[in-house]
Coordinates of C-alpha atoms and ligand atoms in Angstrom, one line a residue:
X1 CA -3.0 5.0 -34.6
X2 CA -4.5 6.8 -31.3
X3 CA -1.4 9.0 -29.6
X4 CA -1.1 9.5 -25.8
X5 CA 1.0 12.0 -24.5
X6 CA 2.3 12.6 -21.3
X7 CA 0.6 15.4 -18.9
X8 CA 2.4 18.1 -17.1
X9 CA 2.1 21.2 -15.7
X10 CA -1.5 20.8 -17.4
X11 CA -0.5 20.1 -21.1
X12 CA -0.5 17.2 -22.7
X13 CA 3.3 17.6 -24.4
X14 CA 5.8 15.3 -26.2
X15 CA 8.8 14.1 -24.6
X16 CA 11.6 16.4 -24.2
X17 CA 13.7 14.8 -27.3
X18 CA 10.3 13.7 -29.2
X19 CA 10.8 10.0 -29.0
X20 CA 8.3 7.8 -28.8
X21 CA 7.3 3.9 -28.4
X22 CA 4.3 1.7 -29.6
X23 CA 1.6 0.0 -27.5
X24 CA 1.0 -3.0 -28.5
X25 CA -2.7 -5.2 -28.9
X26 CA -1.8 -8.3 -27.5
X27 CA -5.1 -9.9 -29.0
X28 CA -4.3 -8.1 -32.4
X29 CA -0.7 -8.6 -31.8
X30 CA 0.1 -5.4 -33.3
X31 CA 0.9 -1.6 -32.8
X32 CA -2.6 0.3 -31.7
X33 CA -1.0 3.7 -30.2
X34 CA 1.8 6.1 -30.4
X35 CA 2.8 6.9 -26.6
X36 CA 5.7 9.8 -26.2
X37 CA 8.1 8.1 -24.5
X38 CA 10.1 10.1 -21.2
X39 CA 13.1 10.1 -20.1
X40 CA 15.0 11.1 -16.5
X41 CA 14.6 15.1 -18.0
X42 CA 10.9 14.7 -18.5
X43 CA 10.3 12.7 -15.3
X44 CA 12.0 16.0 -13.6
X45 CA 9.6 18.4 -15.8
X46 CA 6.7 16.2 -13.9
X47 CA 8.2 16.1 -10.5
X48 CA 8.8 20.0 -10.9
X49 CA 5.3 21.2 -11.9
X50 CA 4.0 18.7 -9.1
X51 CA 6.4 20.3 -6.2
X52 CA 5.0 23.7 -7.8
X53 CA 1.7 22.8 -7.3
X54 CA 2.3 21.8 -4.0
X55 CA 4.4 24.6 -3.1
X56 CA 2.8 27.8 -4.2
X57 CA -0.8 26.3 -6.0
X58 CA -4.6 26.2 -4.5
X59 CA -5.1 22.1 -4.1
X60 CA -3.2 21.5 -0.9
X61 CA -5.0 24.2 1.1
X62 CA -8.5 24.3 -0.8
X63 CA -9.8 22.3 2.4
X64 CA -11.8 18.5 2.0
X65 CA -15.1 19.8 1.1
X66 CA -13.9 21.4 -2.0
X67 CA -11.4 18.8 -3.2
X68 CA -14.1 16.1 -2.7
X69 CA -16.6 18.1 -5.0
X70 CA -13.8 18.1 -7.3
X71 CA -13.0 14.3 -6.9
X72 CA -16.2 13.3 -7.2
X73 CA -16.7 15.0 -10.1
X74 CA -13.7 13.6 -11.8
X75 CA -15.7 9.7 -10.4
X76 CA -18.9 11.3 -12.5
X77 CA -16.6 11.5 -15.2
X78 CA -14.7 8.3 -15.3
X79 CA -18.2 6.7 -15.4
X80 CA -19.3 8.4 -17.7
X81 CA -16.4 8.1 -20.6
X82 CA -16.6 4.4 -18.8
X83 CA -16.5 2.6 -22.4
X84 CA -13.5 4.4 -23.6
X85 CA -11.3 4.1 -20.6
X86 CA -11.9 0.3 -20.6
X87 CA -11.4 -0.1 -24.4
X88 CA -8.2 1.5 -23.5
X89 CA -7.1 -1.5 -21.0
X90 CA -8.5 -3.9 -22.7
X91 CA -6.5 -3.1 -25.9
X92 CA -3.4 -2.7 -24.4
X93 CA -3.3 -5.9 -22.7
X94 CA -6.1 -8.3 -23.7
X95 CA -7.7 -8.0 -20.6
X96 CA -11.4 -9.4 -21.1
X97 CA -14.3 -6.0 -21.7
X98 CA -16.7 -7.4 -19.2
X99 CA -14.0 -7.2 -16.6
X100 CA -12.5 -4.0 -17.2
X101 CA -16.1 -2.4 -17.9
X102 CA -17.4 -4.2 -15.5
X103 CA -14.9 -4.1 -12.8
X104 CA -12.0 -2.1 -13.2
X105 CA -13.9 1.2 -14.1
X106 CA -16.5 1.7 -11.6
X107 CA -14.0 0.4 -8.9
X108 CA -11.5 3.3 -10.2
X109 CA -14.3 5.7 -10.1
X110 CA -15.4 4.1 -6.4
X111 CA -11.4 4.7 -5.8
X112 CA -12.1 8.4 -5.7
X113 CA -15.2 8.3 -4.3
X114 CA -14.4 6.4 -1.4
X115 CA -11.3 8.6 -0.4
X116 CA -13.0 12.0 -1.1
X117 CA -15.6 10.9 1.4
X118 CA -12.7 9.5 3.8
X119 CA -10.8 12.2 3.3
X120 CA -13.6 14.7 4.6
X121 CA -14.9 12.4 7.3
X122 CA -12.0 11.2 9.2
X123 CA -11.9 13.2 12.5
X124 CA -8.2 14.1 13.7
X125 CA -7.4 12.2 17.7
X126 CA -7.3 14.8 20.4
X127 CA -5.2 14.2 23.3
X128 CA -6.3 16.1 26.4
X129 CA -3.4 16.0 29.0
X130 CA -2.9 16.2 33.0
X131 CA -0.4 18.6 32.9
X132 CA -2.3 21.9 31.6
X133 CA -1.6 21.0 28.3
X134 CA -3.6 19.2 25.1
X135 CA -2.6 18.0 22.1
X136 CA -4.0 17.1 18.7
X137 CA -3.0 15.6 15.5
X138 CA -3.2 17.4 11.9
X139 CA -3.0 15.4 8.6
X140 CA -0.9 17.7 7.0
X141 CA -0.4 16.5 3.3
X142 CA 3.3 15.0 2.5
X143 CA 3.8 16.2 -0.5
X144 CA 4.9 15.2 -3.9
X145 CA 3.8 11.3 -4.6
X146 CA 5.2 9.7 -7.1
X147 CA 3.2 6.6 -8.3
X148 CA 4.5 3.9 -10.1
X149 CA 2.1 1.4 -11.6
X150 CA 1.8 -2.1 -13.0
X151 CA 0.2 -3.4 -16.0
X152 CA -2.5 -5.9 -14.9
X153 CA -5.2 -3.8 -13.1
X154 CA -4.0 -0.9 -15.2
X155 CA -6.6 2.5 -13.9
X156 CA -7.5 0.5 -11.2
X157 CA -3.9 0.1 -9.5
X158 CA -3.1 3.8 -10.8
X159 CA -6.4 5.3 -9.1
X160 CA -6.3 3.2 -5.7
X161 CA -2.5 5.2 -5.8
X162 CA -3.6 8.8 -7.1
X163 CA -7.2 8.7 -5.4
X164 CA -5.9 9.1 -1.6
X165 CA -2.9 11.2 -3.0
X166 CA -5.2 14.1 -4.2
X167 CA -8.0 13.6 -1.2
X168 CA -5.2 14.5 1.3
X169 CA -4.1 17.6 -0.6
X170 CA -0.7 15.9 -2.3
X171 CA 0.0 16.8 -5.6
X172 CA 1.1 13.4 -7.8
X173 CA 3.4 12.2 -10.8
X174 CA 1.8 9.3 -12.3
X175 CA 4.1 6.6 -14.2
X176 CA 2.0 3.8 -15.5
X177 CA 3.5 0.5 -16.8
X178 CA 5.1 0.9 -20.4
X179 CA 2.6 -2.1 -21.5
X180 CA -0.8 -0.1 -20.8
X181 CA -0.4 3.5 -21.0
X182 CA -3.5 5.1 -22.7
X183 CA -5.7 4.8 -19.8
X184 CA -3.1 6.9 -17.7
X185 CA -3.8 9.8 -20.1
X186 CA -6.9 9.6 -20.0
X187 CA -7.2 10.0 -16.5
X188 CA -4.9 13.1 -16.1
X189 CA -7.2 14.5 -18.9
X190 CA -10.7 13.7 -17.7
X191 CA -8.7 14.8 -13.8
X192 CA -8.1 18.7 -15.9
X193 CA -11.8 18.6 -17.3
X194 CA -13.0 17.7 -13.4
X195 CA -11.1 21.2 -12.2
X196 CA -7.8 19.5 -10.9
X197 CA -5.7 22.4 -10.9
X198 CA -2.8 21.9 -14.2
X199 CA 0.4 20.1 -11.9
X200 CA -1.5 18.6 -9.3
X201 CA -1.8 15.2 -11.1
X202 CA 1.2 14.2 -13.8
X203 CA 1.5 11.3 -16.0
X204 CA 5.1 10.7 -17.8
X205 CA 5.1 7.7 -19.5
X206 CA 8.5 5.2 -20.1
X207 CA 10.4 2.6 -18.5
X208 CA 11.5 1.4 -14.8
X209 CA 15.5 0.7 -14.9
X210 CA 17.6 4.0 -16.3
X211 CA 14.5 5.9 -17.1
X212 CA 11.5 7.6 -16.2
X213 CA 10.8 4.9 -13.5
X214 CA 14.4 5.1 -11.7
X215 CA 14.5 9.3 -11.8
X216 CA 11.4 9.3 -9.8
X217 CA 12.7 7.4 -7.1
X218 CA 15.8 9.1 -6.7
X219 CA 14.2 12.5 -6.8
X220 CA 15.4 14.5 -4.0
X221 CA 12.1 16.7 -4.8
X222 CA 10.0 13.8 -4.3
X223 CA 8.6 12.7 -0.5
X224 CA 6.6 9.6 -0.9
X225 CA 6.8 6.9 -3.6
X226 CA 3.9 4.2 -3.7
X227 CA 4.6 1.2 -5.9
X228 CA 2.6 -1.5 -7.4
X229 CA 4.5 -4.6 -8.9
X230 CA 7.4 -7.4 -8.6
X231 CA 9.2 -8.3 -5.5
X232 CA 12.3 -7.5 -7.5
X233 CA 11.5 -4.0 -8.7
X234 CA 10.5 -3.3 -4.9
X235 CA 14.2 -4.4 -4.0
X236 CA 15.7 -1.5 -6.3
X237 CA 13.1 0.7 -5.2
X238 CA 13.5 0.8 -2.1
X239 CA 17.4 0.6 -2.3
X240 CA 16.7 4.1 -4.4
X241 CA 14.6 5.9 -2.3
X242 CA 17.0 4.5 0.4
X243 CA 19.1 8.0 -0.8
X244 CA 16.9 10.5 0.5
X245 CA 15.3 8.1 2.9
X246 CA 11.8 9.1 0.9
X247 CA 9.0 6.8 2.8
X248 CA 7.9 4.0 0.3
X249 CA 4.7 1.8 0.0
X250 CA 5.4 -1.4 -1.8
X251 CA 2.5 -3.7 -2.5
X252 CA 4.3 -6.6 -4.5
X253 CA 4.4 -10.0 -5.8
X254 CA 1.9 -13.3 -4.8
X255 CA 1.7 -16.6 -4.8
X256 CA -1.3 -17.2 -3.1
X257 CA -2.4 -20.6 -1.3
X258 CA -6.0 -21.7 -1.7
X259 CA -6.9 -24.5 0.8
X260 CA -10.1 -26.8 0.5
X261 CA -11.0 -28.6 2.8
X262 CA -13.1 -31.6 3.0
X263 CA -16.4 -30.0 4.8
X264 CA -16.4 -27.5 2.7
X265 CA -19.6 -26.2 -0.2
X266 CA -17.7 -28.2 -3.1
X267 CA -19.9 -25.8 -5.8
X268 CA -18.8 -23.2 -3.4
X269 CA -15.4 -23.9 -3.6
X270 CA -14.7 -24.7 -7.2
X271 CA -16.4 -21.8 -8.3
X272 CA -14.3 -19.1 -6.0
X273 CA -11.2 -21.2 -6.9
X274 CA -12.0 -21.3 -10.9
X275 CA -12.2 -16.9 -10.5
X276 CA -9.4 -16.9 -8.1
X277 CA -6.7 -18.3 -11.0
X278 CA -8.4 -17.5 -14.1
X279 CA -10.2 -14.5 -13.3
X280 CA -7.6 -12.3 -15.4
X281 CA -5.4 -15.0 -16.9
X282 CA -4.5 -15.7 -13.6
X283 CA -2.5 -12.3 -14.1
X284 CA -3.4 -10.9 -10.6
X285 CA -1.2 -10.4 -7.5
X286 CA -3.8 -11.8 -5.2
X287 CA -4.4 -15.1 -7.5
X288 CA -5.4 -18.7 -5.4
X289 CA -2.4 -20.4 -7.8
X290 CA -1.2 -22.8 -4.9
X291 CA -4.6 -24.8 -4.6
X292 CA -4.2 -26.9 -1.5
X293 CA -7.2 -29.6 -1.3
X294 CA -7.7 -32.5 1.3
X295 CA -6.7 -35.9 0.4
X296 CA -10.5 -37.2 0.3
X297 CA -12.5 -35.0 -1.6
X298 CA -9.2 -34.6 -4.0
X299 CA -10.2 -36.9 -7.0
X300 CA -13.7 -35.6 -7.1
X301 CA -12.8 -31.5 -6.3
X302 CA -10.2 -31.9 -9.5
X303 CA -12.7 -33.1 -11.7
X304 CA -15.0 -30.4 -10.8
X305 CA -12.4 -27.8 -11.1
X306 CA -10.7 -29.5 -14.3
X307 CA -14.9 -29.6 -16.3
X308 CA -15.4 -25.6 -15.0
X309 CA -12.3 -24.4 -16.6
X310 CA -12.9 -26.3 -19.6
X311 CA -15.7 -24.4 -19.7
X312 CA -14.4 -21.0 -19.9
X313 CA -14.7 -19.0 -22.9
X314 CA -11.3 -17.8 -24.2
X315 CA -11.0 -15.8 -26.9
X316 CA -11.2 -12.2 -27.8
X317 CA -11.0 -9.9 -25.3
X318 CA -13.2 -6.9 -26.6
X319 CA -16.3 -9.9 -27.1
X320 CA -18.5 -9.2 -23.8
X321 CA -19.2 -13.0 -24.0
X322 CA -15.4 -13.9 -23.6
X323 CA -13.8 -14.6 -19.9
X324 CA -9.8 -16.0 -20.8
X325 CA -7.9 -13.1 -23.2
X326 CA -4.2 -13.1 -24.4
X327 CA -1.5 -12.6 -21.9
X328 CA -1.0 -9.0 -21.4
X329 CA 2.7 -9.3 -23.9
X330 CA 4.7 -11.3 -26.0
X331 CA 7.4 -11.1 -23.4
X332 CA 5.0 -12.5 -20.6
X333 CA 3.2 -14.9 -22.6
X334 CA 6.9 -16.1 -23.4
X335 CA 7.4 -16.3 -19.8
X336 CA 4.6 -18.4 -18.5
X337 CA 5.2 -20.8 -21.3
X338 CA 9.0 -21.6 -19.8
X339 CA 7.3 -22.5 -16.4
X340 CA 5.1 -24.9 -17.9
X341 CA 8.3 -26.8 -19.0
X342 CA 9.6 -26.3 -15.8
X343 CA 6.3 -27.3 -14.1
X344 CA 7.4 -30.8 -16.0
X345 CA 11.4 -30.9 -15.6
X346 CA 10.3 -30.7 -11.7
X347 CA 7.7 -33.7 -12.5
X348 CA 4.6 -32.2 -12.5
X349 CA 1.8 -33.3 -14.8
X350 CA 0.2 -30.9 -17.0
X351 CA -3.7 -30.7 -17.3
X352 CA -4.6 -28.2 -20.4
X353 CA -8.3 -27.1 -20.2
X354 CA -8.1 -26.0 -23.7
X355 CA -6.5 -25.0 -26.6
X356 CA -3.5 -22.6 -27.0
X357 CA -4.5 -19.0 -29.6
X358 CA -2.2 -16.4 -30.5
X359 CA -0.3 -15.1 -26.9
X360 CA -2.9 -17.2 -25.1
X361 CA -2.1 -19.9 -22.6
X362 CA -5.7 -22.0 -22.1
X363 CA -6.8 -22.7 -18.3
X364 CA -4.2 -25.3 -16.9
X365 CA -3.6 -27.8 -13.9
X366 CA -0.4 -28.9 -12.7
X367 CA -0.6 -31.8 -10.1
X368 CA 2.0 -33.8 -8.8
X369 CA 4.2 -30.8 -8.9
X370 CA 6.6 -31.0 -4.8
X371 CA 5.9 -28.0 -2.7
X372 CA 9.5 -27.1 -3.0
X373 CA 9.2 -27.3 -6.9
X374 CA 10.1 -23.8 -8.8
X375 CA 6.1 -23.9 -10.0
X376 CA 4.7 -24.2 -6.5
X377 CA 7.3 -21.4 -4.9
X378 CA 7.5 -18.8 -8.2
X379 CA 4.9 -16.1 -8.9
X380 CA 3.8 -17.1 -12.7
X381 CA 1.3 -14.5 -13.4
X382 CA -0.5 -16.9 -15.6
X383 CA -3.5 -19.1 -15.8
X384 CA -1.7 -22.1 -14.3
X385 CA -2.5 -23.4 -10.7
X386 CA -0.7 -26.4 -9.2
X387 CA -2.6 -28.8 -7.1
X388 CA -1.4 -30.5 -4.0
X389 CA -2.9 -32.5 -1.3
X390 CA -3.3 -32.5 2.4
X391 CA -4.2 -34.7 5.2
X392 CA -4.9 -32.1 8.5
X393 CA -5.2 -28.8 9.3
X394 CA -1.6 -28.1 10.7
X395 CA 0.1 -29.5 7.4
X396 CA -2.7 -27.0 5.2
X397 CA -1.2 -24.2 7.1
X398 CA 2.5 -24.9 7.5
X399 CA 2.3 -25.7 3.2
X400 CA 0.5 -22.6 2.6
X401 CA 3.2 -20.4 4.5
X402 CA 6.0 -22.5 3.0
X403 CA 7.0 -19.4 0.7
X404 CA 8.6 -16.3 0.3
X405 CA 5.1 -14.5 0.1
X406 CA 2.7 -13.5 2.0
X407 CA 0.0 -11.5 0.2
X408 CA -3.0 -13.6 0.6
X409 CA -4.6 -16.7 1.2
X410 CA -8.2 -18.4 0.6
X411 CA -9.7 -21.1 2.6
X412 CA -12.8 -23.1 2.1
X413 CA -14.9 -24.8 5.1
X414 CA -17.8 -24.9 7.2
X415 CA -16.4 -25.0 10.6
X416 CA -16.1 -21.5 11.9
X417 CA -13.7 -22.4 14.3
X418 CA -11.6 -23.3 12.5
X419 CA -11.7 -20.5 9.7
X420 CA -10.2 -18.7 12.5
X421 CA -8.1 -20.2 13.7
X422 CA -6.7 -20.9 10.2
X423 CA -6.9 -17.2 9.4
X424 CA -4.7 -16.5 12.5
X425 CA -2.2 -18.9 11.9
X426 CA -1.5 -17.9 7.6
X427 CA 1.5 -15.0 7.5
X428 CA -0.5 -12.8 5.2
X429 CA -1.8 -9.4 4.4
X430 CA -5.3 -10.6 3.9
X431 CA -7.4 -14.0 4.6
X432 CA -10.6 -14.8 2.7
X433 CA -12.5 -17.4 3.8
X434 CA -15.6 -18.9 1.4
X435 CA -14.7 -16.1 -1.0
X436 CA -12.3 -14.3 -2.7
X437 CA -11.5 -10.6 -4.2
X438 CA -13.9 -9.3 -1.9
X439 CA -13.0 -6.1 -0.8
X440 CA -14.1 -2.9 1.7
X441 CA -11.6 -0.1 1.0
X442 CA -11.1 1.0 4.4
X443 CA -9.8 -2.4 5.5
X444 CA -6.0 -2.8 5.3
X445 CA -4.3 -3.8 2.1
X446 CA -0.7 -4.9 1.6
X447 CA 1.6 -8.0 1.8
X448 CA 3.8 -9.9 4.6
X449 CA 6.9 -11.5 3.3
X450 CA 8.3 -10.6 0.5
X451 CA 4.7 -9.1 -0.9
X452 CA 5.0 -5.4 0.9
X453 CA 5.9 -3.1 3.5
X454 CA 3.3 -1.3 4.3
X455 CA -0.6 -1.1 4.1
X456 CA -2.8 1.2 2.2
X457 CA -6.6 1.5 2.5
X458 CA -8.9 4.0 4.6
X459 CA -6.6 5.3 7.7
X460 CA -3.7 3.3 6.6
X461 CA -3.6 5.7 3.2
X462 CA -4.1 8.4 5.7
X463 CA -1.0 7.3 7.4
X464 CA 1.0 7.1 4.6
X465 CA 0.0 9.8 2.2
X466 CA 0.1 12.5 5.1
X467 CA 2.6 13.7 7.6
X468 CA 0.9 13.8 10.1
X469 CA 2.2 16.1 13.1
X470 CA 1.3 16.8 17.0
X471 CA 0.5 20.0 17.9
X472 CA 0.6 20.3 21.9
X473 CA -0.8 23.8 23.5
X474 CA -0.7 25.2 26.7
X475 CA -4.3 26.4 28.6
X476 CA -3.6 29.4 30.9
X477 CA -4.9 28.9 33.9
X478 CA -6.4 32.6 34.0
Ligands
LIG1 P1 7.1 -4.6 -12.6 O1 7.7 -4.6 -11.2 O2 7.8 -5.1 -13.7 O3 6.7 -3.1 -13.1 C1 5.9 -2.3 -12.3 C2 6.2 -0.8 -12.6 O4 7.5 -0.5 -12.1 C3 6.2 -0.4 -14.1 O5 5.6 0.8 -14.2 C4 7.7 -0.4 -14.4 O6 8.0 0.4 -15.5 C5 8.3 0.2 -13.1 N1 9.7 -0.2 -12.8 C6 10.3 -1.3 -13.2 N2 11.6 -1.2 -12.7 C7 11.7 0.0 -12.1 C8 12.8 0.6 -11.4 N3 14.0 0.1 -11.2 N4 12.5 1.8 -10.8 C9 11.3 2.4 -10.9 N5 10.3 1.8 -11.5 C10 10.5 0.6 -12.1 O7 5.7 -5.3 -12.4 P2 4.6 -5.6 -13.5 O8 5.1 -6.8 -14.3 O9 4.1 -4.4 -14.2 O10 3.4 -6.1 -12.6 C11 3.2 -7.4 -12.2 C12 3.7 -7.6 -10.7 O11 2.9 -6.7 -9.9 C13 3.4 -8.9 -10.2 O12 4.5 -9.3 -9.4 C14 2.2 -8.7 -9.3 O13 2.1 -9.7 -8.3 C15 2.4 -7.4 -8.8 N6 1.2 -6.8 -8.3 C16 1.0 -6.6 -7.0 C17 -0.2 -6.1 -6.5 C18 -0.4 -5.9 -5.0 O14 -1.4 -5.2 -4.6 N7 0.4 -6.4 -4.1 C19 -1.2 -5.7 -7.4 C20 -1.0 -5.8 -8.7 C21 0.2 -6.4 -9.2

């Protein structure tokens, strides 16, 4: 078995008390790597060698130029051990090779890319003033970040968290989810190789409630906490932090509406709507599982959408040729399963576009489930979309923001007009409109509703990873 330790102070060390925990191959389902497992006393190790770092080391005052050389170098590395990094996701939860080597790690390596170059580019407002006076703003870095991490985009949630952190000169303890921890390690280690100086970028590995997770956010020594994952977990996050009033960024749960309607490019629009659940396992914040489709195209959209996921090739997750893995754990898969019987207690109909293997659920349909029913309000996680119709615009739009959510929404149609109007009119963090997943990193990302506070992307990760302050001089008038 592989072994992945945690990172700190620019070691990779045990836990404090030696324990440890398996990861487990959900594909294999069985043990493939010994992780040390951290408690609240190794979580405050961590957040100790990061407030040192910041305190008294070189990275917050090296200046942009240099920590971009250093960033981007780190990028040149992520592609270039590329292969192992997505072995590592993939292994740890079943998620499909040509995604994660196709997707998730040159996006991670874009991730520091992008904010290097933001980082160094981004001119600071000046503010000249009537009264003698000027004023401008400096991006002073905040701090120490802690970063907490879910399991489904694994180094790509962790570097969109850690890749502004560093470019604004913070210093950062990393805590990826317990379900996919190699790739974490890896990072921190290829970040040391790079010339990240030891304590600027920590990784402790363990669990949310009572341990690691939990110590982070109720470090006094800690000034900004960004956080991937539930609506729930966001909820005792934020009522943590609450005690030192440490500024949080939550981007959380989805239940995203997709709405069809009858102008639109059918091809178009199944095959956007097929990636927007499946892509994954349907195991993505942003996934189109509300798929809202106008009464007169729906018989002929469903059998179009019902033969293409048919057509997906489930199967085993490190074959380049597969596009449907396991579900990322026992527990999940476990999980998804009850909501397919609830999906049929609240009389919905279940289309299966395949056959169930191992922790896999195959590509299914649920139609004739209400909009108040649990499996059209309830963030799944799975590969399961529920169908309902629609007769006008104003009932598309009043179903798709009949939940608590408000991450994103996808809408298919060839009137411009209304695209935007639509657009306008959905309570959501972001609209796509004859696509989906498409992304520009300086554009804001986060949730309405119950899926955020906050935004993160370009300025908006400016905002939030610095402090940024006002510094107001007087001109003599001789
Ligand atoms: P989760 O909330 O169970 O766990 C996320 C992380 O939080 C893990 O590292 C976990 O150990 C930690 N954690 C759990 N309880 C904690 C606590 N009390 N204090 C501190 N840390 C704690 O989420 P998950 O199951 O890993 O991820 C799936 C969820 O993430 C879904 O709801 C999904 O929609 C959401 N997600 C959102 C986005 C987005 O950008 N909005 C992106 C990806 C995933």
């Amino acid at each position: 078995m592989e072994s992945f330790g945690h990172v700190i102070d620019g070691e990779e060390v045990s836990s404090h008390e030696g324990a440890t925990f398996e990861s487990i191959d959900p594909w294999e389902r069985a043990p493939w790597a010994s992780i040390a497992l951290g408690s609240a006393t190794d979580a405050e190790r961590a957040v100790k060698s990061a407030r040192r770092a910041f305190d008294e080391g070189p990275w917050p005052r090296l200046g942009h130029t240099e920590r971009g050389r250093i960033l981007h170098r780190l990028a040149d590395l992520i592609e270039e051990r590329g292969d192992e990094l997505a072995l590592a996701d993939t292994t740890d939860m079943g998620k499909p090779i040509a995604e994660t080597r196709g997707h998730d790690v040159p996006r991670s390596a874009q991730n520091f890319r992008f904010f290097a170059d933001h980082a160094r580019l981004t001119p600071a407002e000046t503010f000249p003033m009537q009264s003698g006076h000027h004023a401008y703003t400096q991006y002073d870095p905040a701090g120490v970040v802690a970063a907490i991490a879910p399991w489904n985009f694994p180094l790509m949630m962790e570097t969109w968290k850690v890749a502004p952190a560093l470019a604004w000169g913070n210093t950062v303890v990393l805590k990826p989810a317990e379900q996919t921890p190699a790739s974490a390690t890896i990072l921190a280690r290829l970040a040391l190789e790079a010339g990240v100086p030891p304590g600027v970028l920590n990784v402790v590995h363990g669990y949310g409630p009572n341990s690691v997770g939990q110590a982070l956010t109720e470090s006094p020594l800690v000034d900004r906490i960004t956080f991937t994952g539930e609506s729930n977990t966001g909820r005792a996050i934020s009522r943590a932090a609450a005690q030192n009033l440490t500024p949080l960024s939550l981007e959380l749960g989805g239940k995203g509406a997709n709405i069809v309607f009858a102008d639109a490019d059918l091809n178009q629009a199944v095959e956007w709507s097929i990636k927007a659940i499946y892509t994954n396992s349907g195991q993505v914040c942003l996934a189109g599982s509300r798929l809202y489709v106008q009464e007169s195209i729906l018989d002929e959209f469903l059998a179009r959408f019902t033969t293409a996921a048919a057509a997906l090739r489930t199967g085993d997750p490190k074959d380049p040729d597969t596009q449907l893995g396991p579900l990322a754990s026992h527990e999940h898969y476990e999980k998804v399963v009850s909501y397919l019987k609830i999906a049929q207690e609240d009389g919905g109909r279940l289309i299966a576009c395949g056959d169930p293997e191992g922790w896999g659920v195959p590509p299914t349909v649920v139609v004739d489930a209400p909009q108040r029913a649990r499996v059209t309000q309830e963030e799944i996680f799975g590969p399961v979309v529920v169908v309902i119709p629609f007769s006008d615009e104003k009932e598309a739009v009043d179903l798709a923001n009949d939940t608590p959510y408000g991450l994103n929404a996808m809408l298919f149609t060839r009137d411009l007009s209304r695209a935007h109007r639509v657009s306008r009119a959905l309570r959501v963090g972001t609209v796509w409109t004859n696509c989906f997943f498409v992304r520009d990193l300086r554009a804001p990302f986060g949730g309405a509703k119950n899926s955020g506070v906050g935004r993160e992307g370009g300025a908006y990760s400016r905002e939030f990873f610095t402090e940024p302050k006002a510094i107001v001089m007087e001109i003599a008038e001789n």
